[in-house]
Each structure stands twice: as structure tokens, then as C-alpha cells.
PDB file of C-alpha atoms in Angstrom:
ATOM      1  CA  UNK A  21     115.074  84.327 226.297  1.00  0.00           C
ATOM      2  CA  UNK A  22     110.872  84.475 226.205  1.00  0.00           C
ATOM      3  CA  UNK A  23     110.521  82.365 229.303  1.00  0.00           C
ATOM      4  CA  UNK A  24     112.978  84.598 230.984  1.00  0.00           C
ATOM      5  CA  UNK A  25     111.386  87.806 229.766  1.00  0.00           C
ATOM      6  CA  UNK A  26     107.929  86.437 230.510  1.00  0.00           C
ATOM      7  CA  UNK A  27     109.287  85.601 234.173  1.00  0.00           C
ATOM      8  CA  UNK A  28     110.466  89.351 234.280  1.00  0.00           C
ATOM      9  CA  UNK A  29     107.329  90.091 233.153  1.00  0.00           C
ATOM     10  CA  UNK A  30     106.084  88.090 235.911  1.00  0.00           C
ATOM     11  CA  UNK A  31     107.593  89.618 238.899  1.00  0.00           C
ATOM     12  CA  UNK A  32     107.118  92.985 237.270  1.00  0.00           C
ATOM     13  CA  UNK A  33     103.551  92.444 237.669  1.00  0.00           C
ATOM     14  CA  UNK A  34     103.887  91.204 240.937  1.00  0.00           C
ATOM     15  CA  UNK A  35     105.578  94.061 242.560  1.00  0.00           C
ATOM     16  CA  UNK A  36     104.112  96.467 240.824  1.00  0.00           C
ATOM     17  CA  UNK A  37     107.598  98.180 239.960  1.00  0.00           C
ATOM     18  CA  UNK A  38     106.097 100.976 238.498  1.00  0.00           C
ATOM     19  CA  UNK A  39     104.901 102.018 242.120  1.00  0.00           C
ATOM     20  CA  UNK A  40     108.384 102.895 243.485  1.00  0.00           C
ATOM     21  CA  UNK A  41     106.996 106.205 241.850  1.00  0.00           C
ATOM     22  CA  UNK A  42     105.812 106.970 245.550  1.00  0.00           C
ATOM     23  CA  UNK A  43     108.879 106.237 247.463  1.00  0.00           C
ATOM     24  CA  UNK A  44     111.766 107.172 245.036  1.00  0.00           C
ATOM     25  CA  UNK A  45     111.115 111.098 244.823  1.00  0.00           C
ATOM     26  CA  UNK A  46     110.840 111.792 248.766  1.00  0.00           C
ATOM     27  CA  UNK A  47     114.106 109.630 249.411  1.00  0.00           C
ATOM     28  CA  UNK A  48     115.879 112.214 247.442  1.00  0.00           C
ATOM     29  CA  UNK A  49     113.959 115.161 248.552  1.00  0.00           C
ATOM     30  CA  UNK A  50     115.492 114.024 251.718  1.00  0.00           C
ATOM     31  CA  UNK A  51     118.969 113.831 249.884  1.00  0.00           C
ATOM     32  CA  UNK A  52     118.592 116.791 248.413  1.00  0.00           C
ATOM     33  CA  UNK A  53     118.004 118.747 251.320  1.00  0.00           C
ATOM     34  CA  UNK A  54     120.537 117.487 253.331  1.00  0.00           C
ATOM     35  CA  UNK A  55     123.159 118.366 250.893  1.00  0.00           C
ATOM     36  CA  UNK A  56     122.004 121.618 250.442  1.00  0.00           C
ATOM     37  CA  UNK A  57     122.547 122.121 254.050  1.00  0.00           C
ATOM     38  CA  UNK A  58     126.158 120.400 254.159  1.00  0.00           C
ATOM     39  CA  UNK A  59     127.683 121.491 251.058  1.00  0.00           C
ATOM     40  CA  UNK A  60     125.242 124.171 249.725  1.00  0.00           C
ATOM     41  CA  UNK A  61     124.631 122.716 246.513  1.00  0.00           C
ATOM     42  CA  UNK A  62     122.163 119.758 247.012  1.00  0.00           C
ATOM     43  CA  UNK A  63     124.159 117.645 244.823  1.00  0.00           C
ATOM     44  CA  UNK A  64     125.150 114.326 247.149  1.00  0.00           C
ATOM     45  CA  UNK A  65     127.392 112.578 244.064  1.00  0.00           C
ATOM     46  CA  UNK A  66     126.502 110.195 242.170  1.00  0.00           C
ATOM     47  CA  UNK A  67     127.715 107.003 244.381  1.00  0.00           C
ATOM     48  CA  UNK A  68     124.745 108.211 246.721  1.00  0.00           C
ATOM     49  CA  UNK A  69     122.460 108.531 242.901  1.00  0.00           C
ATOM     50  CA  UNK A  70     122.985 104.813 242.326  1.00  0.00           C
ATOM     51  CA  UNK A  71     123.117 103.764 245.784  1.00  0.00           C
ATOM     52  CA  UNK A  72     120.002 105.625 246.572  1.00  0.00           C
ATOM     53  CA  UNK A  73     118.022 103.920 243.839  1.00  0.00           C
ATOM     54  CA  UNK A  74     118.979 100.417 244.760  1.00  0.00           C
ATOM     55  CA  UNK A  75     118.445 100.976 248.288  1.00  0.00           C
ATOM     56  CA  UNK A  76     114.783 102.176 247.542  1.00  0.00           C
ATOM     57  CA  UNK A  77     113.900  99.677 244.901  1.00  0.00           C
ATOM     58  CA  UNK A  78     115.512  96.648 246.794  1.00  0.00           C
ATOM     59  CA  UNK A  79     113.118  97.573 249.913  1.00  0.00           C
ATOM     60  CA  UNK A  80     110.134  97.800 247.680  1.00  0.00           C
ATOM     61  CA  UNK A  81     111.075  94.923 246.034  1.00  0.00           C
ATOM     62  CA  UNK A  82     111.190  93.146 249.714  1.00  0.00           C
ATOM     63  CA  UNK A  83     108.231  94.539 251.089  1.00  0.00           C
ATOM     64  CA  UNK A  84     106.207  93.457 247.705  1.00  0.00           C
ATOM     65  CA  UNK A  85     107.455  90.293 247.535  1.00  0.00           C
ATOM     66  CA  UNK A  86     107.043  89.344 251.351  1.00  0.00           C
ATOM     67  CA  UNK A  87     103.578  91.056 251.347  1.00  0.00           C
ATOM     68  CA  UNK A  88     102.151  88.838 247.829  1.00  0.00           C
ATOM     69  CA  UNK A  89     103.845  85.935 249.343  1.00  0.00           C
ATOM     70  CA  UNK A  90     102.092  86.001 252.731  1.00  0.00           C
ATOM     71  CA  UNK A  91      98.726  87.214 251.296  1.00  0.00           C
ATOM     72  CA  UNK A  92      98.827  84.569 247.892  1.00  0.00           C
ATOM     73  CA  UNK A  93      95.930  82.555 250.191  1.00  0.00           C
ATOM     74  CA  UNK A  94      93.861  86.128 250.883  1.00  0.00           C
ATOM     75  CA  UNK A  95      94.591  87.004 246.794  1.00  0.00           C
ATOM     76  CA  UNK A  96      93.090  83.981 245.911  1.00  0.00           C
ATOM     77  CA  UNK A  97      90.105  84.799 247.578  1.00  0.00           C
ATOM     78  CA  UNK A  98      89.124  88.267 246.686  1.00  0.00           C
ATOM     79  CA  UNK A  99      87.888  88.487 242.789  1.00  0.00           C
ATOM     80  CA  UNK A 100      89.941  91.990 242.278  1.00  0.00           C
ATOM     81  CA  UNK A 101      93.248  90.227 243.228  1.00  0.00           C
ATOM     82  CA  UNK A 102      92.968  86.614 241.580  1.00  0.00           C
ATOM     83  CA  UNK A 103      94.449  87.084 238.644  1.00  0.00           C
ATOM     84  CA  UNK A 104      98.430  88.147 240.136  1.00  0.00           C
ATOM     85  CA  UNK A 105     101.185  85.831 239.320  1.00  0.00           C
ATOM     86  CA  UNK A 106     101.548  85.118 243.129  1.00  0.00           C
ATOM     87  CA  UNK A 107      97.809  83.350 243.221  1.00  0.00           C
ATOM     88  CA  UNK A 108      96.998  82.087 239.213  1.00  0.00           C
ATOM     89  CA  UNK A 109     100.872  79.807 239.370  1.00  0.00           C
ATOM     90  CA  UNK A 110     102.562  82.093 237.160  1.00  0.00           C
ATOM     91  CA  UNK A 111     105.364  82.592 239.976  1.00  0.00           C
ATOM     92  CA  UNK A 112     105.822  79.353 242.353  1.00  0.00           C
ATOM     93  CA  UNK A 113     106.063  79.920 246.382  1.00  0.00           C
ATOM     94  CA  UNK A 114     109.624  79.356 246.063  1.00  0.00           C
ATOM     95  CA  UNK A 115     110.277  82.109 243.690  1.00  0.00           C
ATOM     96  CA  UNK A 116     108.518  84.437 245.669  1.00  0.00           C
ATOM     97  CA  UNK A 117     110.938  83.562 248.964  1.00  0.00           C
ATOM     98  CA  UNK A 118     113.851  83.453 246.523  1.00  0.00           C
ATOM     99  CA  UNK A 119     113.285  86.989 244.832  1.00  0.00           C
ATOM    100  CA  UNK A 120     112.294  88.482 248.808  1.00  0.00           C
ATOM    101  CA  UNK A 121     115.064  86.799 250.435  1.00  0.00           C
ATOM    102  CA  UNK A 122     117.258  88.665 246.823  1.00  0.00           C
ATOM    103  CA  UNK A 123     116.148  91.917 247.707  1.00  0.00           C
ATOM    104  CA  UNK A 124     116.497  91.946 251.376  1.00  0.00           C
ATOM    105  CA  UNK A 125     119.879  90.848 251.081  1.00  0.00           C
ATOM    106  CA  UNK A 126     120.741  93.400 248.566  1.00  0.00           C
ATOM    107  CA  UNK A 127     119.251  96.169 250.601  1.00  0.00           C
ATOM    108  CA  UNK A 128     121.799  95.239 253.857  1.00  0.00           C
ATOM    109  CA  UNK A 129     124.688  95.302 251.135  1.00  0.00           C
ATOM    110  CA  UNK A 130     123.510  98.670 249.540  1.00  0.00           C
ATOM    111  CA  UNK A 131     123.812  99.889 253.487  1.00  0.00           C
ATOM    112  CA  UNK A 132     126.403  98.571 253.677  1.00  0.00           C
ATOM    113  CA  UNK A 133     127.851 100.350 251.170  1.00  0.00           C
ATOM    114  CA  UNK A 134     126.505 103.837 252.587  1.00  0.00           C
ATOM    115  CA  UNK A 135     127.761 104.539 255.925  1.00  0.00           C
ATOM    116  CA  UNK A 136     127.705 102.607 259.363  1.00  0.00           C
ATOM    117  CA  UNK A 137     124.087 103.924 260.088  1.00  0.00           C
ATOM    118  CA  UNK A 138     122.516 102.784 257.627  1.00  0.00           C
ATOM    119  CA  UNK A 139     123.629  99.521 257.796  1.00  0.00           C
ATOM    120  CA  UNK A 140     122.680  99.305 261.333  1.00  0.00           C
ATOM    121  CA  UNK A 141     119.166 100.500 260.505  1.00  0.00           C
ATOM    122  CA  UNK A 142     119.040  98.416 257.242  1.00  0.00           C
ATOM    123  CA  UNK A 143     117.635  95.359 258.893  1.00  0.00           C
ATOM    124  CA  UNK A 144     114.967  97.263 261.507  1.00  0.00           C
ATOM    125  CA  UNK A 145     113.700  98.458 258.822  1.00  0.00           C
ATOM    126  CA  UNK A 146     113.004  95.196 256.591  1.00  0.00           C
ATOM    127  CA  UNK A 147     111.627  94.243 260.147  1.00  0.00           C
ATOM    128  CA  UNK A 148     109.237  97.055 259.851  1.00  0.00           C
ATOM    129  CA  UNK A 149     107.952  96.982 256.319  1.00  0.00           C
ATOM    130  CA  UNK A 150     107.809  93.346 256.195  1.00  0.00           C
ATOM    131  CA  UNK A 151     105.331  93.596 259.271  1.00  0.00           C
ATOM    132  CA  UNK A 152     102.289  95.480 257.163  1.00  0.00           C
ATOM    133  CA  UNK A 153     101.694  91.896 255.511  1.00  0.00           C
ATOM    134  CA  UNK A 154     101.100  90.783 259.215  1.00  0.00           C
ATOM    135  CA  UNK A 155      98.678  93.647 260.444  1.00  0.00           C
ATOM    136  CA  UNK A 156      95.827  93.510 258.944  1.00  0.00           C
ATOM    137  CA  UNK A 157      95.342  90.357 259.843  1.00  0.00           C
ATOM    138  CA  UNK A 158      94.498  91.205 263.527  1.00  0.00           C
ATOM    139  CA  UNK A 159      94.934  95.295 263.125  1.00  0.00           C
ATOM    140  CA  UNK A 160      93.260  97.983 261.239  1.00  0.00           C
ATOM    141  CA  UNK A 161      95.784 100.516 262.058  1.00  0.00           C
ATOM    142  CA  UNK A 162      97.409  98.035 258.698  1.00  0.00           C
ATOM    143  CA  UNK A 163      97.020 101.419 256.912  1.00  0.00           C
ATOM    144  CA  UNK A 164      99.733 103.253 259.213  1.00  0.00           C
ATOM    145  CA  UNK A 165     102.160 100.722 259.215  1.00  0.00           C
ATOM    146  CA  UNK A 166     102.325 101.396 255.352  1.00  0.00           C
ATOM    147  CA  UNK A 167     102.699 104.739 255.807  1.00  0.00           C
ATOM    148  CA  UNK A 168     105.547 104.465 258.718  1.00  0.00           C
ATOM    149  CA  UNK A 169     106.625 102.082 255.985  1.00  0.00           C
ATOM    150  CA  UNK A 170     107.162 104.274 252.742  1.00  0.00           C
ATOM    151  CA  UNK A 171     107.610 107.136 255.470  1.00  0.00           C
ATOM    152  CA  UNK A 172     111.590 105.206 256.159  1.00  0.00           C
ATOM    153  CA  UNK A 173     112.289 106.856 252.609  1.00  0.00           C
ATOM    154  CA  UNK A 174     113.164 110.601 253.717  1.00  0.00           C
ATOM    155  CA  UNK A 175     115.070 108.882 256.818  1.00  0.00           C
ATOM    156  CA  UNK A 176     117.265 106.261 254.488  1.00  0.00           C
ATOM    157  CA  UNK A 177     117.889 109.451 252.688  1.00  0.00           C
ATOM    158  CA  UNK A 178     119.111 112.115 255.164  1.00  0.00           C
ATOM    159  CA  UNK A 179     121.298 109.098 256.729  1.00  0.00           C
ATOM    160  CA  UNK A 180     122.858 108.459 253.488  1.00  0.00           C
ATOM    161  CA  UNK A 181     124.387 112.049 253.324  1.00  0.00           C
ATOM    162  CA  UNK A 182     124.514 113.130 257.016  1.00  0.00           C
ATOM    163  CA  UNK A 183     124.706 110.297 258.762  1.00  0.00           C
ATOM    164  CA  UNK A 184     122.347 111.566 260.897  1.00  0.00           C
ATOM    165  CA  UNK A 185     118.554 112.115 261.416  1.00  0.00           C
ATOM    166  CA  UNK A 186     117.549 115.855 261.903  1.00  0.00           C
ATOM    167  CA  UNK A 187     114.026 117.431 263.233  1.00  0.00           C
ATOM    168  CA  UNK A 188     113.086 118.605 259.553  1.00  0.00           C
ATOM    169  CA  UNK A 189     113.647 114.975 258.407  1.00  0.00           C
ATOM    170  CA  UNK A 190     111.250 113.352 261.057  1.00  0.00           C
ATOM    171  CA  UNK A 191     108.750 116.394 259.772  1.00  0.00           C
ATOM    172  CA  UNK A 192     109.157 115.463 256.432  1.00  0.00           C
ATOM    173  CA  UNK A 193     108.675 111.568 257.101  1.00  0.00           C
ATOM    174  CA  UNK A 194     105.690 111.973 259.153  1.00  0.00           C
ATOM    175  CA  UNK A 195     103.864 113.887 256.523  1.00  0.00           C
ATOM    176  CA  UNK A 196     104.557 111.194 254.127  1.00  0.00           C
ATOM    177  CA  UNK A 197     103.227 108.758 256.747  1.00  0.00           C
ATOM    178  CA  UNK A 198      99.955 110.874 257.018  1.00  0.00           C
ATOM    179  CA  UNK A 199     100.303 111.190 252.858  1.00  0.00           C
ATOM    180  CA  UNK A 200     100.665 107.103 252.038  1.00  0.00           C
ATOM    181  CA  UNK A 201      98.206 105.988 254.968  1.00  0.00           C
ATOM    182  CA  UNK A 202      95.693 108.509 253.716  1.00  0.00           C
ATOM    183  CA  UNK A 203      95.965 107.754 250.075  1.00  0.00           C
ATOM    184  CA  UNK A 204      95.884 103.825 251.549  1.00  0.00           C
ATOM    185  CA  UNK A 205      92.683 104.174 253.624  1.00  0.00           C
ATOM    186  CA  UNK A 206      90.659 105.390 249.912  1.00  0.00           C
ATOM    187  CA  UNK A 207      92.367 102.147 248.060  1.00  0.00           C
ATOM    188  CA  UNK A 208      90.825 100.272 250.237  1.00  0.00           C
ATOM    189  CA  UNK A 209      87.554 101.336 249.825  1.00  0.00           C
ATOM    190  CA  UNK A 210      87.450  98.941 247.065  1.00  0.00           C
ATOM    191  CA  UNK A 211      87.759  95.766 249.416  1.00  0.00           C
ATOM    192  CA  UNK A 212      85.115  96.317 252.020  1.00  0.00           C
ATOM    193  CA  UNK A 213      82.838  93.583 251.301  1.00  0.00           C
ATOM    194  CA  UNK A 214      86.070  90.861 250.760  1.00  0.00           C
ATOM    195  CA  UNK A 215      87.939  92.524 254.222  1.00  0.00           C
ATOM    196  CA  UNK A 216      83.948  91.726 255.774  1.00  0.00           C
ATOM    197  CA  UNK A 217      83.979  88.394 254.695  1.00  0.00           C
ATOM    198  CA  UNK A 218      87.444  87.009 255.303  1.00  0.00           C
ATOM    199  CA  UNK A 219      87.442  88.754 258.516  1.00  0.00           C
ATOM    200  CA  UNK A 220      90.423  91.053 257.903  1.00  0.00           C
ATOM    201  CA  UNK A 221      90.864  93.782 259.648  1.00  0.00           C
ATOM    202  CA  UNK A 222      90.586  97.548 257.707  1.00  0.00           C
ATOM    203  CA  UNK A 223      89.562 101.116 258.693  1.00  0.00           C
ATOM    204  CA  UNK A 224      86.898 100.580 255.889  1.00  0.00           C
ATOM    205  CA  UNK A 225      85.366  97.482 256.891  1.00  0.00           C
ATOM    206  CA  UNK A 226      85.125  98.740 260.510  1.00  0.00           C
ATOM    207  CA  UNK A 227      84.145 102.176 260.262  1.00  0.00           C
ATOM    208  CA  UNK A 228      82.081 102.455 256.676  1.00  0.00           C
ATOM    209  CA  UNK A 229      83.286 104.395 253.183  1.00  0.00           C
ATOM    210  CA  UNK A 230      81.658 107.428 254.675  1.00  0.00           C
ATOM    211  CA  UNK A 231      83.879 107.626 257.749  1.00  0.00           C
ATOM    212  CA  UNK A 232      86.813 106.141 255.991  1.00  0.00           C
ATOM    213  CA  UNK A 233      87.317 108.948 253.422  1.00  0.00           C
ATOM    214  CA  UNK A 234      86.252 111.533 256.367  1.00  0.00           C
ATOM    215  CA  UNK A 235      89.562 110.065 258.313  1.00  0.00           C
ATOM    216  CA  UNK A 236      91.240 109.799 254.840  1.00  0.00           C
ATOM    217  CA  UNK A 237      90.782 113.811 254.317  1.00  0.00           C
ATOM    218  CA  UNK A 238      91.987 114.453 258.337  1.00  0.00           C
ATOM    219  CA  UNK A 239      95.372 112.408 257.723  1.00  0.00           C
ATOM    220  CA  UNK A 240      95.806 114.353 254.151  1.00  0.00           C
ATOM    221  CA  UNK A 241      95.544 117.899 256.463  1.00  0.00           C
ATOM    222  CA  UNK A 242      98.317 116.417 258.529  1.00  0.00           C
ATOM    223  CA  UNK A 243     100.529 115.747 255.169  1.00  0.00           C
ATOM    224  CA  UNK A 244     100.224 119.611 254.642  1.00  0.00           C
ATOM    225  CA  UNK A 245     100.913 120.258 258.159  1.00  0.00           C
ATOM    226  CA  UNK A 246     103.653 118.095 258.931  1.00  0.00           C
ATOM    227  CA  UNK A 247     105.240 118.594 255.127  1.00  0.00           C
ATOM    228  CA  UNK A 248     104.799 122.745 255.656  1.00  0.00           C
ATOM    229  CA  UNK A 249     106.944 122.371 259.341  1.00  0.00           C
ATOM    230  CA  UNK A 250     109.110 120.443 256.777  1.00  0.00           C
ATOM    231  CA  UNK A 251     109.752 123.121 254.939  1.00  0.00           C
ATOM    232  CA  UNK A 252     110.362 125.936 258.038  1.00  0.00           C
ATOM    233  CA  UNK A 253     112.566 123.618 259.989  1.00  0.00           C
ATOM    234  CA  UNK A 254     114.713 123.086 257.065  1.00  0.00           C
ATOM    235  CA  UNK A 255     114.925 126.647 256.333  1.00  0.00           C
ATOM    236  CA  UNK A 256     113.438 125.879 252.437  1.00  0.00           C
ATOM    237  CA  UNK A 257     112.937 128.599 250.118  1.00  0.00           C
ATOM    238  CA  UNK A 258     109.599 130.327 248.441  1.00  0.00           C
ATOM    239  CA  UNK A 259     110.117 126.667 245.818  1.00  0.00           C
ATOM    240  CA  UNK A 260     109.268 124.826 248.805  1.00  0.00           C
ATOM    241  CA  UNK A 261     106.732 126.301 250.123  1.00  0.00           C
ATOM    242  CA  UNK A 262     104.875 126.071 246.455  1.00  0.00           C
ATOM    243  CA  UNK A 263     105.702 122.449 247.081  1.00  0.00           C
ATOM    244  CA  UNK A 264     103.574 122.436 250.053  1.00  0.00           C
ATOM    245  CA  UNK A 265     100.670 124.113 248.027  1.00  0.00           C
ATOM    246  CA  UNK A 266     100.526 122.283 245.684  1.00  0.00           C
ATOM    247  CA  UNK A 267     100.587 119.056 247.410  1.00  0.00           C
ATOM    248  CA  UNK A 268      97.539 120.402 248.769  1.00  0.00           C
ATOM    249  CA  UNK A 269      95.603 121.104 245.941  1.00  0.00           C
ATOM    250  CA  UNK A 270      96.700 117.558 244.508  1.00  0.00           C
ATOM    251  CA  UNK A 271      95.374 116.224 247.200  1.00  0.00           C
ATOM    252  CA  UNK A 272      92.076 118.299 247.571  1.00  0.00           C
ATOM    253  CA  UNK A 273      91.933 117.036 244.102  1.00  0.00           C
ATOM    254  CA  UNK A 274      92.094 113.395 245.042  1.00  0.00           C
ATOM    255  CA  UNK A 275      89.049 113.454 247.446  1.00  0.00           C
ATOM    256  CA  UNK A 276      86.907 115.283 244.774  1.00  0.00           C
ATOM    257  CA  UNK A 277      87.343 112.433 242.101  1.00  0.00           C
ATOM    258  CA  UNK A 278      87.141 110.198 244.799  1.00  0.00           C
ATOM    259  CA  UNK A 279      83.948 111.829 246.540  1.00  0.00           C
ATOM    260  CA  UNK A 280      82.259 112.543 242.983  1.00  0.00           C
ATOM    261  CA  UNK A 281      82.694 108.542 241.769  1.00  0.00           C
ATOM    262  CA  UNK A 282      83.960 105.353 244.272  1.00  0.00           C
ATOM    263  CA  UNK A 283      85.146 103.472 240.392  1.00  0.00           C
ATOM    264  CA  UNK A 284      87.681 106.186 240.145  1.00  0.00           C
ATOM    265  CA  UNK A 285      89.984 105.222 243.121  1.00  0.00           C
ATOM    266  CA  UNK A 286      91.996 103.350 240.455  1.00  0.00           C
ATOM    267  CA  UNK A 287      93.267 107.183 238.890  1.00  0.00           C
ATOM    268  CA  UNK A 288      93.208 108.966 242.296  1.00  0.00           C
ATOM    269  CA  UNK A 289      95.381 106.463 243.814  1.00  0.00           C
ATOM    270  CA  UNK A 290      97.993 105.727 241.411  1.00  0.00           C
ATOM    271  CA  UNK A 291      97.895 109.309 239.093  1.00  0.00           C
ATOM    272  CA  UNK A 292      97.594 112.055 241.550  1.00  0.00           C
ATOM    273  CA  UNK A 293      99.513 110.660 244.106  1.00  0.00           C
ATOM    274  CA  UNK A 294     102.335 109.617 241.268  1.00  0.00           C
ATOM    275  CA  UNK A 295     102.714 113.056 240.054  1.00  0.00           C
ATOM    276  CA  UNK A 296     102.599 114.756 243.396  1.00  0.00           C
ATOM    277  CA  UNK A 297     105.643 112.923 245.037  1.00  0.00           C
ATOM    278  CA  UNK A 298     107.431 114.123 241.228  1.00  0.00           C
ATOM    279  CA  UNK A 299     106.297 117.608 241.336  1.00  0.00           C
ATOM    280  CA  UNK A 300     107.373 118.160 245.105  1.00  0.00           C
ATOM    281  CA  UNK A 301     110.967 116.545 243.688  1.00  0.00           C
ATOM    282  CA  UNK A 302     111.427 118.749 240.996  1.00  0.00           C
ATOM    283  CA  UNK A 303     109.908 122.231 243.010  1.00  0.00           C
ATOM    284  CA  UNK A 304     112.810 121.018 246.104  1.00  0.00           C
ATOM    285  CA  UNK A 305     115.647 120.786 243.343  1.00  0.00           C
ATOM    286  CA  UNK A 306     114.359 124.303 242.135  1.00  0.00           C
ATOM    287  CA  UNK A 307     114.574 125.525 245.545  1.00  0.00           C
ATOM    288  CA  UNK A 308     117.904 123.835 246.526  1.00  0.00           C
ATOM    289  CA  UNK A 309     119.275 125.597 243.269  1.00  0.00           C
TER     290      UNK A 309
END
């Protein structure tokens, strides 16, 4: 029982799992949403619940485990990274590929599950957020792909409950494109130097810090923009709208810790951005009620 909690452990490290934070709220936003407009209530059942939440952790879980397996050679390299499971031998290679290979194949089952749609998108989109791992190495537009990544959320969502994919959906996805590529492009900020010297390819490494958190604060105007057109094309209520504003200010207040001190990316990144996705959850479920 320790070796297998310590290999939980493990792989909890690995992925991260306490990330899904920033993909789990606006999949069911999405839900919400659309149920409100089918049935009035925003309540899509709980088969949808449970489904919902594999379906989103199962693609995390994929796209984490691909991306630590592909990059355990870069990890090794770059002194902020060298200590994860998938570099210092706690998890083998193999395990990595087994647990990936897990995930991917519960993800087409969970679609499978849902409705004909999204099983035929299930594997397009492992294509897609397998590919970040891929793009930086020749690409510094790496930071969009994780947004169009995370940015499948709101779209797995309205397909679960419509079986369809409406203009205020693509609205809402874009935003969070513009929202995870944004929050991405400050992250980075803290490899510039190892991205230089390994000759990966980044917005910061090719364009400076300076520049980098000046595109960082364009993409975040977009996330209001394209999250507010959200809101009007799905006919949301004055709950949504606060949504909007408040996302804002969260994210205003994510440039000024940022801005003020380059050692507090760790809190802007993870904090801020964590409690926005919730807050924007809770202020749609107010609205949809």
C-alpha cells in the first residue's frame, strides 16, 4: 500500500492534478449555459456531472502525461524542472506511455458515452493537445496551441448537452484561448535564459520580458472582449456580465503582481487565474438560476 500511494503520489506530481482547476469550471460554464437555453434550468443531470469530470480530467491527464514524457530530456536540463518524477526516475518511460496511453483511451470511452459528436471529436482533439509538446520545439506560437488547447473545454461542454457547437460557445472558447495563452506567455518568463540556451522556441526568448508581458496584457483585453460577446450572444443575465468584470479586474490584478516583482509569477499564475475560472463558475450558475 506505501509504494502504491507513493506512485500516486508520483503521478500526482507529475500532472499537476491540482491544475484541472483551469479547465474544469469553463467546461461547465459551457454546460451550464447550454442547458439553460434547452431546458431553462441549467441543470444537464448528473450522467453529464460525472461524465463531464472524467472527460476533462482524462484529457488533462493525456496532455500532461504526453507533454512530461516528450519533454523528460528538456526537464532534465533546465534547473527549475529537474526535480519531476518524469526526469529524477521516480516514474519510468514506460509508466509515463502506460498512464498517457490510460487516459487517452478513457477519454474516447467517456465520448463515447456522451453522444455521437463527441466521440467523433474525441480523438482530433487528443491530436490537438498532444501537439503543444511538439511546438515549441520549432514554434513560438507553443503558447497558443495551449490556449486552443484548454480553449476545447467550453466546446466538449456545449457538445455534451446540445450536440452542437453554437456562436456564443466559439466566443466563449476563444476568450479562454486569449485567457490560458496570456496567463502562459508570463509563466514563461521564468525560462528565458534555459529556452536561449537549448534553443527552444518561446515568445519570451524571442521577443524579451518587456515585450512578452506587453503581448501578455493585449491577449488578456481579448479574454474580456471575446468572454463579454460571450455573454451578449448567449443572451446572459446582469450575473454574467459581473463575470466579465471581474475577470477583468483579476486579471488587471495579475499584471500588477507580475509587473511590480518577476519572483511572483509562481502566485499570479496558479492563484489568480485558479480563482477566476471558479468565480466566473459560480457568478454563471447565479445567473442561470
Amino acid at each position: 500500500m506505501n509504494k502504491l500511494s507513493k506512485l500516486l503520489n508520483d503521478f500526482n506530481e507529475l500532472v499537476m492534478f491540482k491544475h484541472s482547476i483551469f479547465s474544469l469550471p469553463f467546461i461547465f460554464i459551457a454546460m451550464v449555459v447550454s442547458s439553460v437555453q434547452i431546458n431553462g434550468t441549467g441543470w444537464f443531470g448528473f450522467k453529464l456531472l460525472v461524465l463531464g469530470i472524467l472527460a476533462a480530467i482524462s484529457a488533462r491527464n493525456f496532455a500532461m502525461g504526453f507533454n512530461r514524457y516528450m519533454d523528460r530530456d528538456i526537464d532534465a536540463l533546465n534547473p527549475r524542472t529537474v526535480n519531476r518524477p518524469n526526469v529524477d526516475g521516480r516514474i519510468s518511460a514506460k509508466q509515463m506511455l502506460i498512464f498517457t496511453i490510460g487516459n487517452a483511451l478513457l477519454f474516447i470511452v467517456v465520448a463515447f458515452f456522451v453522444n455521437d459528436l463527441a466521440l467523433y471529436l474525441s480523438i482530433p482533439i487528443l491530436f490537438i493537445i498532444g501537439s503543444y509538446s511538439y511546438f515549441k520545439r520549432f514554434s513560438y506560437l507553443a503558447h497558443i496551441i495551449l490556449g486552443i488547447s484548454l480553449a476545447l473545454a467550453p466546446i466538449a461542454g456545449v457538445v455534451a448537452v446540445s450536440e452542437t457547437i453554437p456562436l456564443w460557445s466559439i466566443l466563449l472558447s476563444i476568450g479562454v484561448m486569449f485567457w490560458v495563452a496570456g496567463f502562459d506567455l508570463l509563466y514563461s518568463l521564468q525560462d528565458i535564459e534555459v529556452d536561449k540556451k537549448l534553443g527552444l522556441h518561446s515568445i519570451p526568448s524571442k521577443f524579451g520580458a518587456k515585450k512578452t508581458m506587453n503581448i501578455s496584457k493585449v491577449f488578456h483585453f481579448f479574454t474580456v472582449v471575446f468572454w463579454l460577446l460571450f455573454v451578449i450572444s448567449s443572451e446572459g443575465g446582469l450575473f454574467a456580465y459581473i463575470a466579465v468584470l471581474v475577470g477583468a479586474i483579476m486579471l488587471t490584478y495579475e499584471h500588477i503582481i507580475v509587473n511590480r516583482d518577476f519572483t511572483k509569477i509562481d502566485k499570479a499564475f496558479f492563484t489568480v487565474n485558479g480563482y477566476l475560472g471558479i468565480i466566473f463558475f459560480i457568478l454563471i450558475i447565479i445567473d442561470s438560476i
